[in-house]
Every structure is written in C-alpha cells, then in structure tokens.
Coordinates of C-alpha atoms in Angstrom, one line a residue:
M1 CA 0.0 0.0 0.0
M2 CA 2.8 2.4 0.9
F3 CA 4.6 1.5 -2.3
R4 CA 1.6 2.4 -4.4
L5 CA 1.2 5.8 -2.6
I6 CA 4.9 6.7 -3.3
A7 CA 4.6 5.7 -6.9
A8 CA 1.4 7.7 -7.4
L9 CA 3.1 10.8 -5.8
R10 CA 6.1 10.5 -8.1
K11 CA 3.9 10.1 -11.2
E12 CA 1.9 13.2 -10.1
K13 CA 5.1 15.2 -9.6
T14 CA 6.4 14.3 -13.0
R15 CA 3.1 15.4 -14.6
S16 CA 3.2 18.6 -12.7
I17 CA 6.8 19.3 -13.9
R18 CA 5.7 18.6 -17.5
W19 CA 2.7 20.8 -17.2
R20 CA 4.8 23.7 -15.8
A21 CA 7.3 23.3 -18.6
A22 CA 4.5 23.4 -21.3
L23 CA 3.0 26.4 -19.6
F24 CA 6.2 28.5 -19.3
A25 CA 7.9 27.6 -22.5
P26 CA 5.9 30.1 -24.6
A27 CA 6.5 32.8 -22.0
A28 CA 10.2 32.2 -22.2
L29 CA 10.1 32.4 -25.9
V30 CA 8.3 35.7 -25.8
G31 CA 10.8 37.0 -23.3
L32 CA 13.7 36.2 -25.7
L33 CA 11.9 37.9 -28.6
V34 CA 11.4 41.0 -26.5
A35 CA 15.0 41.0 -25.4
D36 CA 16.1 40.6 -29.0
A37 CA 13.9 43.5 -30.1
A38 CA 15.3 45.7 -27.3
L39 CA 18.8 45.0 -28.5
A40 CA 17.8 45.9 -32.1
D41 CA 16.5 49.3 -30.8
T42 CA 19.5 51.5 -30.5
R43 CA 19.1 54.6 -28.3
T44 CA 21.5 57.4 -27.7
A45 CA 22.2 59.4 -24.5
V46 CA 23.9 62.6 -23.7
V47 CA 26.9 62.4 -21.3
P48 CA 29.3 65.1 -20.1
K49 CA 32.9 65.1 -21.2
R50 CA 34.0 66.6 -17.9
I51 CA 32.6 67.1 -14.4
I52 CA 29.8 69.7 -14.4
Y53 CA 29.1 71.2 -11.0
P54 CA 25.7 72.4 -9.6
G55 CA 24.6 75.8 -10.7
E56 CA 26.7 75.6 -13.9
E57 CA 25.0 76.3 -17.2
I58 CA 25.5 73.4 -19.7
Q59 CA 27.1 74.2 -23.0
A60 CA 26.9 72.0 -26.1
G61 CA 30.8 71.7 -26.2
Q62 CA 30.8 70.0 -22.7
L63 CA 28.6 67.1 -24.0
E64 CA 28.9 64.1 -26.3
V65 CA 26.2 61.7 -27.6
V66 CA 26.9 58.0 -27.0
E67 CA 25.0 54.8 -27.8
V68 CA 23.1 53.2 -24.9
T69 CA 24.2 49.6 -24.4
N70 CA 22.6 48.9 -21.0
P71 CA 19.0 47.6 -21.5
N72 CA 18.3 48.2 -17.8
I73 CA 19.2 51.9 -17.8
V74 CA 17.1 54.2 -15.8
K75 CA 14.4 56.1 -17.6
G76 CA 14.3 59.9 -17.9
F77 CA 17.7 60.6 -19.4
A78 CA 18.5 63.2 -22.0
Q79 CA 18.8 61.7 -25.5
N80 CA 20.0 64.7 -27.5
V81 CA 22.1 67.8 -26.9
D82 CA 19.4 70.3 -27.7
E83 CA 17.3 68.9 -24.8
V84 CA 19.9 70.0 -22.2
S85 CA 21.9 72.8 -23.8
G86 CA 21.4 76.1 -21.9
L87 CA 19.9 74.5 -18.8
V88 CA 21.5 74.7 -15.3
T89 CA 22.4 71.6 -13.2
K90 CA 20.9 70.9 -9.8
R91 CA 23.6 68.3 -8.9
T92 CA 27.0 67.3 -10.0
L93 CA 27.2 65.5 -13.4
L94 CA 30.0 63.0 -13.9
P95 CA 31.8 62.3 -17.2
G96 CA 30.5 59.3 -19.1
R97 CA 27.2 59.1 -17.0
V98 CA 23.8 59.8 -18.5
I99 CA 22.2 63.1 -17.6
L100 CA 18.8 62.8 -16.0
V101 CA 16.4 65.5 -17.1
S102 CA 15.2 65.8 -13.5
A103 CA 18.8 67.0 -12.5
L104 CA 18.4 70.1 -14.6
R105 CA 16.4 73.4 -14.3
E106 CA 15.8 76.5 -16.3
P107 CA 18.2 79.4 -15.5
F108 CA 17.0 81.9 -13.0
L109 CA 15.8 85.2 -14.6
V110 CA 15.5 87.0 -11.2
S111 CA 17.8 86.6 -8.3
R112 CA 17.1 87.1 -4.6
G113 CA 18.1 90.5 -3.3
T114 CA 18.3 92.3 -6.7
T115 CA 16.0 95.0 -7.9
V116 CA 13.4 94.1 -10.5
Q117 CA 10.3 95.7 -12.0
M118 CA 6.9 94.7 -10.5
V119 CA 3.9 95.0 -12.8
F120 CA 0.2 94.9 -11.7
D121 CA -2.0 94.7 -14.8
N122 CA -5.8 94.9 -14.4
G123 CA -7.2 95.8 -17.8
S124 CA -6.9 99.6 -18.1
L125 CA -5.0 100.0 -14.8
V126 CA -1.3 99.2 -15.0
I127 CA 0.9 99.8 -11.9
R128 CA 4.7 99.5 -12.0
A129 CA 7.0 99.6 -9.0
S130 CA 10.4 98.4 -8.0
G131 CA 10.7 95.3 -5.9
T132 CA 13.2 93.0 -4.3
P133 CA 12.6 89.2 -4.9
L134 CA 12.8 87.1 -1.8
Q135 CA 13.7 84.0 -3.8
D136 CA 15.3 83.1 -7.1
G137 CA 12.9 82.4 -10.0
A138 CA 12.9 81.1 -13.5
A139 CA 10.3 82.1 -16.2
G140 CA 6.8 81.0 -15.2
E141 CA 7.6 80.4 -11.5
L142 CA 5.6 82.0 -8.7
I143 CA 7.8 83.9 -6.3
R144 CA 7.5 86.2 -3.3
I145 CA 8.6 89.8 -3.8
R146 CA 8.8 92.9 -1.5
N147 CA 7.7 96.3 -2.7
K148 CA 10.7 98.7 -2.1
D149 CA 8.5 101.7 -1.4
S150 CA 5.8 100.2 0.8
G151 CA 7.5 97.1 2.2
V152 CA 4.5 95.0 1.4
T153 CA 5.3 91.4 0.3
V154 CA 3.3 90.0 -2.6
S155 CA 3.4 87.0 -4.9
G156 CA 4.1 87.3 -8.6
T157 CA 5.0 85.3 -11.7
V158 CA 8.4 85.7 -13.3
M159 CA 8.0 86.7 -17.0
A160 CA 10.5 86.0 -19.8
D161 CA 11.6 89.7 -19.9
G162 CA 12.7 89.5 -16.2
T163 CA 9.7 91.5 -14.8
V164 CA 7.4 90.0 -12.1
H165 CA 3.7 90.2 -12.8
V166 CA 1.9 90.6 -9.4
V167 CA -1.0 88.4 -8.6
A168 CA -4.2 90.1 -7.4
K169 CA -5.4 89.0 -3.9

C-alpha cells in the first residue's frame, strides 16, 4: 500500500513538472523575442565630457552623444544635446554618465536680493513699481517679492523679460 502511494506521488510530480514546462515555454520564448527587439532598438544618450558642478550652465561643447548599451538603464535621461543645452544643473554631473532631465532646471531670470520691475495689470489699470525678490525664480515660476516703497510682500509670476507680474489677492 505504501509503495503504491509513493509511486502515485512520483507520477503526479512528473506530470506537474511537464505541465509547468509546457505552460512557461511560450512565456520564455516571448521574453527572448522582446530582449532581441530591445537589442535591435539603439538609443542614444547625452553624457558630459568633464565634471559639471551644480549651478553651472550646460554648453553643447561640454557634452557628447553615446549609444546606450545597457538595457536596464534608468528612464528619464537626455537623448539629444538640444534637450539640455542652456539648462542649469541641480547636482554634479559626472563624465560618461547619463544626464537625467530631473537633474536640470531653467536658468533663473531674477535673483534674490536684486531690484526688479513689478507690474500689476488689471485691464486699463497698470501699476509699475520696484521690488526685491525674496527668492530666485525662472520664467513662469511664482515667487514672493517685496515692494521697495511700501515694504509689502506680494506674490508674482516671473516673466520672460525679467519682470514680475503681481497676482491680485
């Protein structure tokens, strides 16, 4: 009786192994095809030629374009020089390493502590005044700015020409 039970268990185990092999063989084949397609898809990445420090503006001469050979590379890296040229780094970029787009920012148009033009525009009413930004800001960012005459702190959006358009309360 014990012998029959052991033989039946062995037979069931063999069937189970065959069943799993038949089930996973197509999945393995698909995995190989996908890996082969990924190798055929050649991508490029932008890498620095030298160390680029935080706050430094990236110039096209500091960069080179290389072919990506690692299929497991992190997503979100720059693929052409035009994408990153003129931007400023937030962290140190090392030579030969891909440049993540998240490590870059637009250059600041207004700097904290300098004097800039504040503009309040409400249709026919336009008020201009001098102000001191309380923080750095790039185009399109909302920053706090202090009116030099009254000392009142307001919020405004940095414009492409370097002025700050004040937001109505």
